[in-house]
Every structure is written in C-alpha cells, then in structure tokens.
Coordinates of C-alpha atoms and ligand atoms in Angstrom, one line a residue:
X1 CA 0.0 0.0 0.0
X2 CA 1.2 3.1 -1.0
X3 CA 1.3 6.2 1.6
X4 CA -1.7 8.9 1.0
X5 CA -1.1 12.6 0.4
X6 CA -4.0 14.7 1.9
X7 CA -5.1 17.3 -0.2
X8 CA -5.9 20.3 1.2
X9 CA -7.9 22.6 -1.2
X10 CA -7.9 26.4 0.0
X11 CA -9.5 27.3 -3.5
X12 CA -12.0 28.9 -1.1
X13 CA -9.8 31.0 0.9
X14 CA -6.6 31.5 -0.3
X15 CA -7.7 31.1 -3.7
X16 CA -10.8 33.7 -3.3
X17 CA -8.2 36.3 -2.3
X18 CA -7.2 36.4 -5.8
X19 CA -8.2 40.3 -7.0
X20 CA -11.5 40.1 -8.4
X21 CA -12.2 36.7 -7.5
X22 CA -14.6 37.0 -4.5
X23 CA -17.6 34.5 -3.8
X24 CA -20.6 35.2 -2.9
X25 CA -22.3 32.3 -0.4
X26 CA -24.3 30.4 -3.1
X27 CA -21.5 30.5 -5.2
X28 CA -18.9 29.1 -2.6
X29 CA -21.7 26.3 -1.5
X30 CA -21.7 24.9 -5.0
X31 CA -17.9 25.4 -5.5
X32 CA -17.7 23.5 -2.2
X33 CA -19.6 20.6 -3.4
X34 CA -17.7 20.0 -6.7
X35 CA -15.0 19.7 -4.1
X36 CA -16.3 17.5 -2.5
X37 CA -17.2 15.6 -5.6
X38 CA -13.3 15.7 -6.1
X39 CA -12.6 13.8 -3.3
X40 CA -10.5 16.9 -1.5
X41 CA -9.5 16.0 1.8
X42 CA -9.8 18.9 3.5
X43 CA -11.7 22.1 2.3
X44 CA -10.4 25.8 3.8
X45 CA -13.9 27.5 3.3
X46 CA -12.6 31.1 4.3
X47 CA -11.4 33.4 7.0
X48 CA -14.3 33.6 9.4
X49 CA -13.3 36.6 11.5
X50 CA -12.4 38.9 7.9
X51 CA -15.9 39.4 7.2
X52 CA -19.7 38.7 7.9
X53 CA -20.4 37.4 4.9
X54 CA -16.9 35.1 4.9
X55 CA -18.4 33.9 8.1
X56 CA -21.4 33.0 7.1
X57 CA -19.9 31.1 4.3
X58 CA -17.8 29.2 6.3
X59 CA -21.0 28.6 8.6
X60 CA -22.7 27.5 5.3
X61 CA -19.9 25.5 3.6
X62 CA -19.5 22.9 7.4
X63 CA -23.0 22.5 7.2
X64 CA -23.1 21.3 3.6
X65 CA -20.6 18.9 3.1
X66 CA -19.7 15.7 4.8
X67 CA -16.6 13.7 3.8
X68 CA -14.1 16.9 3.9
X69 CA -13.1 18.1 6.9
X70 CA -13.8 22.1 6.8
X71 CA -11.1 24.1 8.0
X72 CA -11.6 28.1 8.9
X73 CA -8.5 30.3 8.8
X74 CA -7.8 32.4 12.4
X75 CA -4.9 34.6 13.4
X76 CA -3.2 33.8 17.0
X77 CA -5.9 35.7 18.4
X78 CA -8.6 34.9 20.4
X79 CA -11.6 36.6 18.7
X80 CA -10.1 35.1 15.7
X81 CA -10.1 32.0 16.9
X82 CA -13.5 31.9 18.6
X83 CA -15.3 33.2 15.3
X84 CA -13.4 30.0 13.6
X85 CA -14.7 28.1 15.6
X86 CA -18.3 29.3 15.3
X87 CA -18.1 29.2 11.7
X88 CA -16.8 25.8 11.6
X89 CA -17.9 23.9 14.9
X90 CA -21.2 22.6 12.9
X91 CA -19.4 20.3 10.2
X92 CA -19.3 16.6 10.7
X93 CA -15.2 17.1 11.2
X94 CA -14.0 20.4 11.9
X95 CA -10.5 22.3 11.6
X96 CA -9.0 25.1 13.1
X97 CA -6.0 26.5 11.3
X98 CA -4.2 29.3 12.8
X99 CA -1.3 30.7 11.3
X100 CA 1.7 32.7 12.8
X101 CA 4.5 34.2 11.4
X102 CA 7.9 33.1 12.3
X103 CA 10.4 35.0 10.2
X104 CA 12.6 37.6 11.3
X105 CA 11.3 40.1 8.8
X106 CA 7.5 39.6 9.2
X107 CA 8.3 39.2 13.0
X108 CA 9.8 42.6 13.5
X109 CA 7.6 44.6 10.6
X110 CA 4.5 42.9 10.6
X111 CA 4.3 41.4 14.0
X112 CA 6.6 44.2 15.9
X113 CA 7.2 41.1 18.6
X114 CA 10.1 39.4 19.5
X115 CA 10.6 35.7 19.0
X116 CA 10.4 35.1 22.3
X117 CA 6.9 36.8 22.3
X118 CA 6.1 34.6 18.7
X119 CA 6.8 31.3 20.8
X120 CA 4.6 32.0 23.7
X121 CA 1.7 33.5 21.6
X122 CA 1.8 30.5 19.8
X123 CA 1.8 27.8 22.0
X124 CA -1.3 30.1 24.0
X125 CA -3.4 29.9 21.2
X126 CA -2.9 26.5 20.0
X127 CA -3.7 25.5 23.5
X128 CA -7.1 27.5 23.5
X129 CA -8.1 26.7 20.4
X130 CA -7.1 22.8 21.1
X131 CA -9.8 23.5 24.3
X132 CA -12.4 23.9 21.1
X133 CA -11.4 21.7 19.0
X134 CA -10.0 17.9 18.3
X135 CA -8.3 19.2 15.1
X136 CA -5.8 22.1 14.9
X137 CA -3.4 22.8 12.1
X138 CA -0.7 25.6 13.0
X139 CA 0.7 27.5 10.0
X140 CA 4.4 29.0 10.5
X141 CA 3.9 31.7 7.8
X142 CA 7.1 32.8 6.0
X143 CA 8.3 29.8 7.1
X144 CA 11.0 29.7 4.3
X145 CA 12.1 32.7 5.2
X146 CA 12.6 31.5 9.0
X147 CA 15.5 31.1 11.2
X148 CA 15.8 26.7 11.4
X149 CA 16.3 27.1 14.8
X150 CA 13.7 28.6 15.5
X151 CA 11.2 27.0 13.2
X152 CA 11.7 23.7 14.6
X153 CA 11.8 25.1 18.0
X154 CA 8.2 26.3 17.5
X155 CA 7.3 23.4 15.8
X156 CA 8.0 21.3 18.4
X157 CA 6.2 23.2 21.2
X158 CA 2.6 23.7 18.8
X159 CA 2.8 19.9 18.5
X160 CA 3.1 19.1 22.5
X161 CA 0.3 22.2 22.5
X162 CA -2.2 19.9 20.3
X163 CA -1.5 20.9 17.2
X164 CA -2.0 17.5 14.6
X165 CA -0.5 19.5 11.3
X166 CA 2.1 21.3 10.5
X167 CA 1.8 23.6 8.3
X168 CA 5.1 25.3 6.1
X169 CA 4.2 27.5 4.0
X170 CA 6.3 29.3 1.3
X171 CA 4.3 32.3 2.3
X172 CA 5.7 34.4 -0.5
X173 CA 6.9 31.9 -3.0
X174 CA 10.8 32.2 -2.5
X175 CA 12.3 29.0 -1.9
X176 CA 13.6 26.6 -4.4
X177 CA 12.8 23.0 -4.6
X178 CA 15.9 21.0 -3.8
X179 CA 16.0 23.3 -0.9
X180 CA 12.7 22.8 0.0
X181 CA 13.0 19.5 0.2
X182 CA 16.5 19.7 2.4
X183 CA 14.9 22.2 4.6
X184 CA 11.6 19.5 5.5
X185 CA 14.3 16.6 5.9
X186 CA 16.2 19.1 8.7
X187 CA 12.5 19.9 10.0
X188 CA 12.0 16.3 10.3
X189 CA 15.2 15.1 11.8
X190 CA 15.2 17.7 14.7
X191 CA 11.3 17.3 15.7
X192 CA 10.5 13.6 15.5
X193 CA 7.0 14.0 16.3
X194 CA 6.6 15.4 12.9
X195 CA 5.3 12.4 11.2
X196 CA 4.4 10.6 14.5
X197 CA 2.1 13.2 16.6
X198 CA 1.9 15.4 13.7
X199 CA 1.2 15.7 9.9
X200 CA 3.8 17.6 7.9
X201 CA 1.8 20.0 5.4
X202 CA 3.3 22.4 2.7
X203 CA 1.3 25.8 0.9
X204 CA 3.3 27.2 -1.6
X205 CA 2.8 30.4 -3.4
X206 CA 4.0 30.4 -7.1
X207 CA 5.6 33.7 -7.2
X208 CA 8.7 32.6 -9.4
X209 CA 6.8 29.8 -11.1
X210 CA 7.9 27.0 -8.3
X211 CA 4.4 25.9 -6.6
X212 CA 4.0 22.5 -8.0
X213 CA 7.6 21.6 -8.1
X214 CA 8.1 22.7 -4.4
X215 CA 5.2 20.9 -3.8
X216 CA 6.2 17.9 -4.9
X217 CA 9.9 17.7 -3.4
X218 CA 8.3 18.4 0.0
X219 CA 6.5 15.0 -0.6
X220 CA 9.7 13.4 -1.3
X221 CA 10.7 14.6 1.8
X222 CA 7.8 13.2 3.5
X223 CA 5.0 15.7 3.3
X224 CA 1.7 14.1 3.8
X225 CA -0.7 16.9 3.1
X226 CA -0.4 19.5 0.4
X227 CA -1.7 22.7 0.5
X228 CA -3.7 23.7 -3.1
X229 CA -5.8 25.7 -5.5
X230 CA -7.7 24.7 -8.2
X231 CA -6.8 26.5 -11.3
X232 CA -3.6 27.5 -9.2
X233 CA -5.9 30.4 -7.8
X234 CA -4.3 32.6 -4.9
X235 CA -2.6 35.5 -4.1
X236 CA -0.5 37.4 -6.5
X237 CA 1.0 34.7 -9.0
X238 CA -1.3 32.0 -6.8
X239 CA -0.9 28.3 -5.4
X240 CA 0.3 25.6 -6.2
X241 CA -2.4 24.0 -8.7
X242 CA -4.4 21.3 -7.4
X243 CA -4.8 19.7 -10.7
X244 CA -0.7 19.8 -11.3
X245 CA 0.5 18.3 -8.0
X246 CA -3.0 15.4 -8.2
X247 CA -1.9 14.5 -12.1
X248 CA 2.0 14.4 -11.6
X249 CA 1.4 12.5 -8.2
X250 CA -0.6 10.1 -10.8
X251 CA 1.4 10.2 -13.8
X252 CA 4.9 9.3 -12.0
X253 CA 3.2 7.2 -9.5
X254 CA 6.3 4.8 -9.6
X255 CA 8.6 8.3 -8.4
X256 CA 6.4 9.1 -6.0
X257 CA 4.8 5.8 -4.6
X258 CA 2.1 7.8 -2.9
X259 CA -1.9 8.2 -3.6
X260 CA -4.7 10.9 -3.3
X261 CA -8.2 10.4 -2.6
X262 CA -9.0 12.6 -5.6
X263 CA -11.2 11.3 -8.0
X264 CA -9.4 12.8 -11.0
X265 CA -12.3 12.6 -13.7
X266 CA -13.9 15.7 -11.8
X267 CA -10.8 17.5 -12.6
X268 CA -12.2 19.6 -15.4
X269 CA -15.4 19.9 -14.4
X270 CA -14.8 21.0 -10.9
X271 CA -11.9 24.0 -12.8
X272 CA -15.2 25.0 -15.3
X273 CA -16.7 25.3 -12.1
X274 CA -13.8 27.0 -10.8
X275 CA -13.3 29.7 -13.6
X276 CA -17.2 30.8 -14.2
X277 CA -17.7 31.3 -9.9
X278 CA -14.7 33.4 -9.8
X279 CA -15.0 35.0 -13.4
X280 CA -11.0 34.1 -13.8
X281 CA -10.1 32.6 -17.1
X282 CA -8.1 29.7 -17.1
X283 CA -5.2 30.1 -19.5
X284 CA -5.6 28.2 -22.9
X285 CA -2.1 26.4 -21.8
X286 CA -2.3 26.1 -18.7
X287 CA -1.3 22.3 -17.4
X288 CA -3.8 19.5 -17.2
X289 CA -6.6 21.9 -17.7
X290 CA -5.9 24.6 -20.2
X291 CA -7.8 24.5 -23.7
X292 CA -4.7 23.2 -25.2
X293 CA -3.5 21.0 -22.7
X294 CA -4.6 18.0 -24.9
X295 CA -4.4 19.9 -28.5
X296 CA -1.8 19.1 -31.2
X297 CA -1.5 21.5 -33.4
X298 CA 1.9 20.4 -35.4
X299 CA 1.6 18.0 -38.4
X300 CA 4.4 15.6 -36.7
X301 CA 2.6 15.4 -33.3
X302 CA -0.5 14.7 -35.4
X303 CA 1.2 12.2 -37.3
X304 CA 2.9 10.3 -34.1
X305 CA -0.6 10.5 -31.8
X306 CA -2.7 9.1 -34.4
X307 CA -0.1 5.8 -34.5
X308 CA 0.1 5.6 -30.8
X309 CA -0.9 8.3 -29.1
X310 CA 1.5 8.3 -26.3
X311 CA 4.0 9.2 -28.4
X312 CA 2.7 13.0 -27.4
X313 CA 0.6 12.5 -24.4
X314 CA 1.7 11.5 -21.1
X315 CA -2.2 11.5 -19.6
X316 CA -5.0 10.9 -20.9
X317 CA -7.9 13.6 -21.1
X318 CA -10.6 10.8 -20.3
X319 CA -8.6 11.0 -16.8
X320 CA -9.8 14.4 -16.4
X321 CA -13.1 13.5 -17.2
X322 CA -12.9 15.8 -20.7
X323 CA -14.4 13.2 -23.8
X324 CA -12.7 12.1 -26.1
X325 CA -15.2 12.6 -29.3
X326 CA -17.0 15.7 -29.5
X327 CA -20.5 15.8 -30.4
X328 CA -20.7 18.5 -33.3
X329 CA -23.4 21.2 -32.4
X330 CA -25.2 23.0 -35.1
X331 CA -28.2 25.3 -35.9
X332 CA -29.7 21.4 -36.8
X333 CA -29.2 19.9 -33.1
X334 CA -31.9 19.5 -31.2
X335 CA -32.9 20.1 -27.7
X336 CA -31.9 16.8 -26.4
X337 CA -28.7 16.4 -27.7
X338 CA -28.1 20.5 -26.2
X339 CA -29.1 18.7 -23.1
X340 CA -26.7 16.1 -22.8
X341 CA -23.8 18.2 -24.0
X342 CA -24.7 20.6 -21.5
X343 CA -24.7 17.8 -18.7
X344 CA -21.7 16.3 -20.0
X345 CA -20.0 19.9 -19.3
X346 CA -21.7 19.6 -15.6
X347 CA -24.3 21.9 -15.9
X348 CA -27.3 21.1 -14.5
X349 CA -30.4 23.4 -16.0
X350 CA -33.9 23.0 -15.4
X351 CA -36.2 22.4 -18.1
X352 CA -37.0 26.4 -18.0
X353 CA -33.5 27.5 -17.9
X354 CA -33.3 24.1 -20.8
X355 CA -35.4 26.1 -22.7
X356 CA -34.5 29.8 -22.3
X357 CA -31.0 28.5 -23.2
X358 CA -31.9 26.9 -26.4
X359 CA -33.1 30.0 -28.1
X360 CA -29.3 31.3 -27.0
X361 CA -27.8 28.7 -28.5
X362 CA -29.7 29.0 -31.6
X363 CA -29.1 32.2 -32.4
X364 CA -25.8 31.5 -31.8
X365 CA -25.6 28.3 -33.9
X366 CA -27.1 30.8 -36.8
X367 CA -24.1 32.4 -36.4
X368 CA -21.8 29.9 -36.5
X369 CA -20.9 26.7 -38.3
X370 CA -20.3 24.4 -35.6
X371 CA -20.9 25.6 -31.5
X372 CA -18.1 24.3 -29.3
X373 CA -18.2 22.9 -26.3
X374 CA -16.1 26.4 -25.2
X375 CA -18.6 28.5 -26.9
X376 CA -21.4 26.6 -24.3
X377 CA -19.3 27.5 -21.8
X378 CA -19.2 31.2 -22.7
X379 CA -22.8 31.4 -22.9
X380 CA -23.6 29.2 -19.8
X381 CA -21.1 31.4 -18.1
X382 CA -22.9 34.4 -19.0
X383 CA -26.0 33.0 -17.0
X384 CA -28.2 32.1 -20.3
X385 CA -30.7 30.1 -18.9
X386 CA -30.6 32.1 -15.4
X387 CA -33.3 34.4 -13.8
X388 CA -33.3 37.6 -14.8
X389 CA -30.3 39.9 -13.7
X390 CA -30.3 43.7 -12.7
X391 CA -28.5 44.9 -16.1
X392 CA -29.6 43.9 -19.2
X393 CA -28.1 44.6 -22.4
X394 CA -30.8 45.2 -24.8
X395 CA -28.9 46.9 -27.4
X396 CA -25.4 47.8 -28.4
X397 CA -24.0 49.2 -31.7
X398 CA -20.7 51.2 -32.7
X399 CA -19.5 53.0 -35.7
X400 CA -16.1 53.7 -36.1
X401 CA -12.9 54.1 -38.6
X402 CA -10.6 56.2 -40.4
X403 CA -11.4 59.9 -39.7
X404 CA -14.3 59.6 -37.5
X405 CA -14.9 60.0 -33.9
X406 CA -16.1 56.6 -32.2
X407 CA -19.7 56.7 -31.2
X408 CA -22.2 53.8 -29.4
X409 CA -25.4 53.7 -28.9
X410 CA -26.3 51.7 -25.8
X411 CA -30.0 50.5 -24.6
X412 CA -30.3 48.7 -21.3
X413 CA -32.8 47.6 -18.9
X414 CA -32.1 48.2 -15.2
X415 CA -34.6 46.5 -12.6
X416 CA -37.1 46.4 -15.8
X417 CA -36.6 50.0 -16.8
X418 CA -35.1 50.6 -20.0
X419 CA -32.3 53.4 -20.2
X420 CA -30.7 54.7 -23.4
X421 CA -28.4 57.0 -24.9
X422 CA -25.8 57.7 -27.3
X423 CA -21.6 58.9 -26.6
X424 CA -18.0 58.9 -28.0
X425 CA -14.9 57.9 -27.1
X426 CA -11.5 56.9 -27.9
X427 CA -12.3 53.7 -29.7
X428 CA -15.8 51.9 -30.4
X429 CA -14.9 49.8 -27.1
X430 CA -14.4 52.8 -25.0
X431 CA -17.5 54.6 -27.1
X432 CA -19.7 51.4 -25.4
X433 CA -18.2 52.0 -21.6
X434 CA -18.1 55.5 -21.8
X435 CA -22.2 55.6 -22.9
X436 CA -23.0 52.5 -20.2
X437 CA -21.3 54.5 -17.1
X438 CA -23.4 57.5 -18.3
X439 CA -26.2 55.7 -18.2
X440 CA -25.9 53.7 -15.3
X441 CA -24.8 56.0 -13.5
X442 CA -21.7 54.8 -12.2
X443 CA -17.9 55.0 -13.7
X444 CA -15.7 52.2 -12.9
X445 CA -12.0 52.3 -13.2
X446 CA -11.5 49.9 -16.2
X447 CA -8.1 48.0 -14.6
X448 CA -8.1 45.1 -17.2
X449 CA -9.2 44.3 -20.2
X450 CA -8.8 41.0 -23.0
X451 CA -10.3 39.4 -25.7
X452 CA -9.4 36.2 -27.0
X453 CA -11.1 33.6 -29.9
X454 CA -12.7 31.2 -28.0
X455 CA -12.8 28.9 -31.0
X456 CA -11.0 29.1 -34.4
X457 CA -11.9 30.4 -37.6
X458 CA -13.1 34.0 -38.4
X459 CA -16.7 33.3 -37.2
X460 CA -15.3 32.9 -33.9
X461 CA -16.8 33.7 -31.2
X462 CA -14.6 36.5 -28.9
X463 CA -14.4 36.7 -25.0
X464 CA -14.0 39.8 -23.1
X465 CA -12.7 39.7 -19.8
X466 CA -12.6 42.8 -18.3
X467 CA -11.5 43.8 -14.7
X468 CA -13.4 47.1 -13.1
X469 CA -12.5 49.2 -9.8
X470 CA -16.3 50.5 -8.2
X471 CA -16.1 51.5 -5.3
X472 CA -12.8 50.0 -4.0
X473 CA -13.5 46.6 -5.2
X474 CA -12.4 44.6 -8.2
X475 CA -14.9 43.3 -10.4
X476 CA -14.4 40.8 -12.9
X477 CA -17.1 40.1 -16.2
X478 CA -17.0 38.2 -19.0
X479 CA -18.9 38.2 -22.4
X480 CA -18.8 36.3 -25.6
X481 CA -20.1 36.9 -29.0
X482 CA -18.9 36.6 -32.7
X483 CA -18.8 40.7 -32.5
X484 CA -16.3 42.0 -30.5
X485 CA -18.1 45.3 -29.6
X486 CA -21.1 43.4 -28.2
X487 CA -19.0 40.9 -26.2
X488 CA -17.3 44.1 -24.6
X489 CA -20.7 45.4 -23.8
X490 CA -21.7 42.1 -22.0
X491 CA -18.6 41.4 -20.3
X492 CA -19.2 45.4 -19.0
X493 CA -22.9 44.4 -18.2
X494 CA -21.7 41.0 -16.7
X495 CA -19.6 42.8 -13.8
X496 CA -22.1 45.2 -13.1
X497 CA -24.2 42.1 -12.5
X498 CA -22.1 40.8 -10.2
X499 CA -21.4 43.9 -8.0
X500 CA -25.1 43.4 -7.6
X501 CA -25.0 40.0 -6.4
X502 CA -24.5 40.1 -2.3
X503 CA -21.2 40.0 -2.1
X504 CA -19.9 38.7 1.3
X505 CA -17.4 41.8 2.4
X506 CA -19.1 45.0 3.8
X507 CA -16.3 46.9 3.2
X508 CA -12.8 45.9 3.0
X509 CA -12.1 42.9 3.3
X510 CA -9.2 41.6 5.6
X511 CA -6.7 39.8 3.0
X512 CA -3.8 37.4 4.7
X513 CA -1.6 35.0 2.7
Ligands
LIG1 O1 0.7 31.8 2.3 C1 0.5 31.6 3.6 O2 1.5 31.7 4.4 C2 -0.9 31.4 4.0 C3 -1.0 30.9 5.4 C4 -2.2 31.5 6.1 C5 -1.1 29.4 5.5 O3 -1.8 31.5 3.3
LIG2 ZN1 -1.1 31.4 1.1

C-alpha cells in the first residue's frame, strides 16, 4: 500500500483572495460541493473573523458537506479563533488552522514582537483553540524565510500544545525545490514527532513559477498533506495547482509511490466550475486543464498520436473527465442532444432555464458553423438560462474608422426599466463604456481588459474579460459573442451584474496570505 497525500484545497480561501475573485455564499456552497465531488480532503472554506459574509460562508460550507473536513483560517488571536470556531464547529469534522508568522522580517515589521513573544503566543493559542477543537493545524507563515532554529523550535512546542498538522508555508513563493526538500528533511530530523504526533503540510505560493515543483519535493521529503488551489488560484502569482500536484502524483506514481483520494475525472469539471464562480479565465495552456492541454496542433505530433498516441501524451484527457469525441453542435441539433452536452459539461439546468438556453444557443448556432463545447461555456457562463439579472443589455452598436470619432449607442434595462443614450470615445470599445457609465450612473475604473477567440476560424466567437474598480473593489465580467463590440458590452454588463450580487465583504475585506 502506498502512503496517502491529503489534499488540502484552500480554492475557497486562499484562492478567493485572488483580485476580483470574490464568492458570494451560493456560489462558494456549489464550489464546495464540486470539491467535495473531487474527493478533497480537506476544504479551507474562508477566513471567518475577515468578514460577515466570509463567516457566514464558512457557517454555510460545514453545514453542507460531509466527507471533507472544513477548516476556517484564524490569526493567533482569540476573537479570531472563537469566530473560527463558530463558523466551523457545525461540520461533521472540523479544523482550526491558525497561522503565525515566524520569520525575522515579518516578526519585526508585521508582528513588531520578538521571537520570544512569537513562541509564547503561539503555544497560547494552540492551546485555547485545542480546548475547542480535536483538530488544529498551526501554519508557521514565511516559514522559508525562517531562522531553522527557530522553526523547529516552534514546531516542536505547537505539537506538544495539540496541534495535529504542521503547516510550512512558502508564504511568498521564494524557496527553491531541492532546498525545499532539504529544509523538511532538517525539519523532520530535529522534531521527531513530525510524522508521528503530527502531519507535515506544505502551501506554496507560485511567485517565481515554483508551486508545483516545491510541492512535490516536500513530498519526497515526506509531506503528507499539500496545501492547493484549483486553477492554481491565490494571491498574487497563486498556489500551487491542485490539478498539477493530483496529475504528476498520478502520472509518475512509480517516483512518488504515494496516492490521493481525488477522483481525477472531476478535474475539469470542478476547474469549469472554478473559472465561471470566480470570473477568472483559465489560460488556454495552462497544465492539465488549459484549452490546449490535450491539443496538437503540429503535423508531426498529429502524425505520431494518431499511430500511438503516447508518443505526445503522457495523460490521458478521459482521466480528467474531458471526452474524447465531440459531439458537433449546429443550428440542426436539437434540444436533447443541447441537453446532454450541456450535462456532460456539468451543468445542470432546469427544463426552463433548458429552454430559455436553447433559443441562445440557436441564435448562436445561426451564427456559427459548428458551436463548441467552449462556446457553451461562454454562454452558460454568461448566466443564459438564469433568472433575470439587474442589467440587461438590450442593445449595443458602434460605428467607427478612419477619420471619425467613435460613437455607441447603448440601450439597457435596469430593474425592468429601459435606459438609453448615445456617446464617444477613444475607440468603439471605450465609445460602449463611456455611454454605459453614463447611463448607469456609475464609472468604474476599467483595470483590465482581453479578448481572445474562443474557438477558431473567423466566425469565432470573442471573449472579453474585463477587470473594473467600483467602489474599492475589483470586479471581474466576461462576455462572448462573434462581434467584439457586443461581447465588450456584455462582459461590461456581466460585472455590473455581479457587484449586484451580495457579495460577502461590507467593506474591505481583511486579506492574509
Ligand atoms: O501563504 C501563507 O502563508 C498562508 C497561510 C495563512 C497558510 O496562506
Ligand atoms: Zn497562502
């Protein structure tokens, strides 16, 4: 029998503190489940004490889900700790994780204590939130950035306080894997209750591109939980990928000689799921789950996969639960076979939203030759088939060209009441925003903006993902259509939407790593 890594999945909280990527409750729930379907060990539903609506989410999330353990983030502080534990202390197994930092810089800048004072506060708190709990994880944040001495000192006192993980984090993504790896054997050697008393857990942050491969040397030196995103989500650069560290761990299963619980055919599904609840795109070559991750595009690597088609592929897609054979989509499909596509992508409609969603699909299908699985995903993601939103785009057009001025004309309809209006701008694009904020009434900071062909060929459709500032937060949309100018004005009307729906933070929202 092969030794079993425990996956940790903190898509929910480290993850969500990706800019623009914020959850509301619903949203988390259902994320939360695919996890679950995943076969996650552990799910990190959020940071309790950082907001009302985080807590509530947490509350939500332990009271859904029953084979995961659900872990809630808390400072070394007892109101952070008590809100944890009230978020979390109704799931069928419970986690607190409190995290600490322990190296000199964060220690003397962040904390302003001395290490003296880090060791005490540590031990306190593991020791009152043991008093609540059965299962306590203790992060050492910046812990590659730590004194060794002092690390394993610490270490070893959390452990005889009650903690059962041990967490080391790569807090800001600095460390490189061989030394990662020579670091957890030291670790290991000088506290030998890691591994007995306690679990040794990594969380890496991919800041120089190293998440996955640190991960994965810490489990040659005996790490037994990993710490993990799907879609790599997470602050700045993100973390490691759970999809990465889950598929290498299978692919070079004779290196590694360990196991996951993960059940790897939800793999794509759960990062669809991922990528339309957070509005982030997943890169088209992005490992194991980027559009191209199975593509061959090169006449040779055509030539060798269709003899034997390891010759290119080390996986196989059918492992990550994406089909081999695509069923071709056209204005001449009917209804049923819409509806099995649409389940095969994971979707589950009602026979209303079924039906509001096939008139979308025709008139896309007029459009185009053949509709994508990608181009269902587009639309899906754009809430076709959902009840009615706040903002809707009834109308968008733009003229522009040599020697004119840009102008739009724009007609929406806000809680049912139609507004519209005419404007200019610098380009037909900024013509479109330019007339929306005017008529709604509010002018975001535009912070991001991309289109991409979501399929090939010149009837294409194009996504626009666009990244908005309203009122201090960051708002993320996305809109597809074959013309650009309306898939702007969707992706525009998309984030507006989604400032609309309840987010969880009432004000700012208290961000750790
Ligand atoms: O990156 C980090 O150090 C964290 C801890 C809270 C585990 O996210
Ligand atoms: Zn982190």
């Amino acid at each position: 029998m092969h030794p079993e890594v425990k996956i940790f999945d903190t898509t929910l909280r480290d993850g969500e503190q990706s800019p623009g990527a914020s959850l509301d409750i619903k949203q988390k729930i259902e994320v939360a489940q695919g996890l679950e379907a995943l076969g996650v060990d552990v799910i990190e539903a959020g940071f309790p004490i950082s907001s009302p609506g985080d807590f509530a989410a947490v509350q939500a999330v332990a009271k859904t889900v029953r084979r995961p353990v659900v872990a809630g983030l808390a400072r070394c502080a007892p109101a952070d700790i008590e809100a944890a534990w009230k978020a979390v202390k109704s799931a069928k197994s419970p986690r607190l994780h409190l995290f600490l930092s322990t190296s000199p810089l964060h220690m003397e800048y962040k904390l302003k204590k001395t290490p003296d004072e880090v060791f005490k506060l540590a031990v306190d708190m593991v020791r009152a939130a043991r008093a609540l709990c059965r299962d306590i994880e203790f992060s050492a944040e910046d812990a590659t950035r730590s004194d060794p001495d002092f690390l394993a000192r610490i270490t070893a006192a959390v452990i005889e306080a009650g903690a059962r993980t041990i967490n080391i984090p790569d807090t800001v993504g600095y460390i490189m894997p061989s030394e990662f790896e020579a670091l957890l054997r030291d670790l290991q050697a000088r506290v030998p209750a890691l591994g007995t008393k306690a679990v040794l857990s990594v969380h890496c942050h991919n800041d120089l591109g190293m998440a996955t491969a640190n991960s994965l040397a810490a489990i040659r030196a005996g790490a037994r939980q990993v710490e993990c995103t799907v879609n790599g989500l997470g602050e700045r650069a993100g973390n490691a990928a759970l999809e990465e560290i889950v598929m290498a761990l299978k692919t070079r299963q004779a290196f590694y000689g360990v196991t996951t619980h993960i059940r790897t055919r939800e793999i794509s599904r759960v990062s669809r799921l991922v990528s339309s609840a957070t509005g982030m795109a997943v890169q088209r070559n992005k490992a194991v789950v980027g559009a191209n991750a199975f593509a061959h595009e090169s006449g040779i690597h055509q030539d060798g996969i269709l003899k034997q088609r390891l010759t290119y592929e080390i996986m196989d897609a059918k492992d990550i639960g994406l089909q081999e054979n695509q069923l071709v989509l056209g204005k001449h499909s009917g209804r049923h076979a819409l509806k099995r596509r649409v389940q095969g992508l994971g979707y589950d409609l009602s026979e209303t939203a079924l039906n509001v969603f096939f008139e979308r699909f025709k008139e896309l299908a007029d459009k185009k030759k053949e509709v994508f699985d990608e181009d269902l995903v587009a639309l899906l993601d754009e809430g076709a088939g959902a009840p009615a939103e706040v903002y809707v785009l009834e109308h968008v057009q733009a003229t522009s060209g040599t020697g004119m001025v840009p102008t739009a004309a724009v007609r929406l309809r806000v809680h049912g009441q139609v507004l519209q209006g005419s404007g200019t701008g610098d380009g037909p694009v900024d013509a479109v925003y330019q007339t929306m904020a005017e008529l709604v009434g509010k002018h975001p900071k535009l912070t991001g903006y991309a289109i991409k062909a979501i399929t090939g060929g010149t009837d294409a459709q194009g996504e626009v993902t666009v990244q908005m500032l309203v009122n201090g937060r960051t708002l993320t949309g996305r809109g597809a259509h074959t013309d650009i100018v309306v898939a702007s004005a969707k992706a525009y009307v998309n984030a507006l939407n989604r400032l609309e729906k309840g987010k969880p933070a009432q004000g700012k929202k208290f961000r750790s790593r």
